[in-house]
Amino acid sequence: MNGDHDDDDTGNTMTTTDPAQTADTVSITAPRSTGTSATRVVGVAAIVAMAWLVAFGLGFSPADRDQEEAVRILYVHVPTIWLAYLAFVVTAIASALYLFTSKQSLGWDRAAGASAEIGVVFVAVTLVVGALWGRLTWGVFWQWDARLTTTALLFVTYVGYLAVRRLGGSHRQRARRSAVLGLIAVLEIPLVHWSVRLWRSLHQEATVLDTDGDIDMDGLMLFSLFVGVIAFTLLYAWLMMHRVRAMAMEDLVEDRGLDAALAARRAEGGA
Amino acid sequence: MAGHDTAGNDDLDLTPRTNVDGTAVGRTPQRHWLPIVVLALVVVAGGVIVTQFLRSAVDYYCNVDEVGVRDGCDADRRIRLQGTVDEGSIDQRNGVTSFSISFNGETIPVVYDGEPGGIFKECIPVVVHGVIEQGALRGDRVEVKHSDEYVAVNDERVADAKDLGCDASGSGA
């Protein structure tokens, strides 16, 4: 019997095989879909919020004095990097919960992995959209400036984290090594955020998450940014719910293959 | 290879079985080489990123008022110079753009062989890469730096009415 079977936090049923069972009686049940009524509600809310973001970002919010229409990129660029930060913090918290709780539930490991996957996608969007914004405002797509460099390093680090998760071994080996990496990698976030203060940078300093408390942003622009944060937060939640369940099913499929092989072997031994 | 399972079957043969294609029986074939390749690429990419950042940092990032004052901000070496484009200073002729930039009361003329991109205009902070020759910065790259302030165009008209002009005090750069 595979020792990696786990009580699942997602509500999936995971039934392990009894040693006496044969290949024909392996009993594993799993949901046929990652969707639930909760994912449907969050999904619809995310679509509505995205429509709201399009309306405010492209329609109601004004152009900027200096950047003109290019400022509208802000409503995707900033929410995606904030959500990426959140995703990686969730990865770190879930990693800590896996490592430092007595139960060591693989559900925490899957939450960490799913969140990191979504975070990597969001950082990629931030970098691509930021390069386009840079071309329109700075005049260059890329500059080896502190903020851009540290953000690129953050992206590369978490791509590495995802690769480490797929190196093989048992679920628990995967969970242990990726949890350690997840706790180390999150330390890059303060470096990315404070890079514009630590080094002289082409990238502007923070407008909203600034320590002086002043938000130098037009009211409607700020509201549009808020809508963007809500929309991408809902998208993150929707993706998380689906991905965690999908990862549970992937683990289940792997376990079923191993259980089937062991059951077949026992059948051979008994024959 | 023989072993025993949890049910106590001591003679259970645990020798790995393989399919015709060499994959393990009952186990989805996994491509472990792919994450190893990705990890190798990650290490290379990380090295390239850090190297490029350090190479870029070789050119000191100076403000106009630091030229000849701060270490590294000397006239005989390549620097990145930050300042605000002076009002009425932009002159574009024969593909060459001349303008002056100021920071904290100090001003320096800039000659750039080309037309700066982005939102280049008067009263906007810029970073010019180049070497200072005969009192002027010969730039080969101009990057426009926008501040952390976001002001609606309608508000700008109000500001224009008040004739606020350029702010080259360094706060926006």
Coordinates of N, CA and C in Angstrom, one line a residue, chain A residues 52-61 72 75 224:
Chain A
W52 N -16.3 44.8 -14.9 CA -16.3 46.1 -14.2 C -15.0 46.8 -14.4
L53 N -13.9 46.0 -14.3 CA -12.6 46.5 -14.5 C -12.4 47.0 -15.9
V54 N -12.9 46.3 -16.9 CA -12.8 46.8 -18.3 C -13.5 48.1 -18.5
A55 N -14.7 48.2 -17.8 CA -15.5 49.5 -17.9 C -14.8 50.6 -17.3
F56 N -14.2 50.4 -16.1 CA -13.5 51.5 -15.4 C -12.1 51.7 -16.0
G57 N -11.4 50.7 -16.3 CA -10.1 50.8 -16.7 C -10.0 51.4 -18.1
L58 N -10.9 51.1 -19.0 CA -10.8 51.6 -20.4 C -11.8 52.7 -20.6
G59 N -12.8 52.8 -19.8 CA -13.8 53.8 -20.0 C -13.9 55.0 -19.1
F60 N -14.3 54.7 -17.9 CA -14.6 55.8 -16.9 C -13.4 56.5 -16.3
S61 N -12.3 55.8 -16.2 CA -11.1 56.4 -15.6 C -10.4 57.4 -16.6
R72 N -3.5 53.3 -18.4 CA -4.6 52.2 -18.1 C -3.9 50.9 -17.9
Y75 N -3.9 49.3 -14.3 CA -5.0 48.6 -13.7 C -4.8 47.0 -13.8
S224 N -10.4 52.6 -9.9 CA -10.3 51.7 -11.0 C -9.2 50.6 -10.6

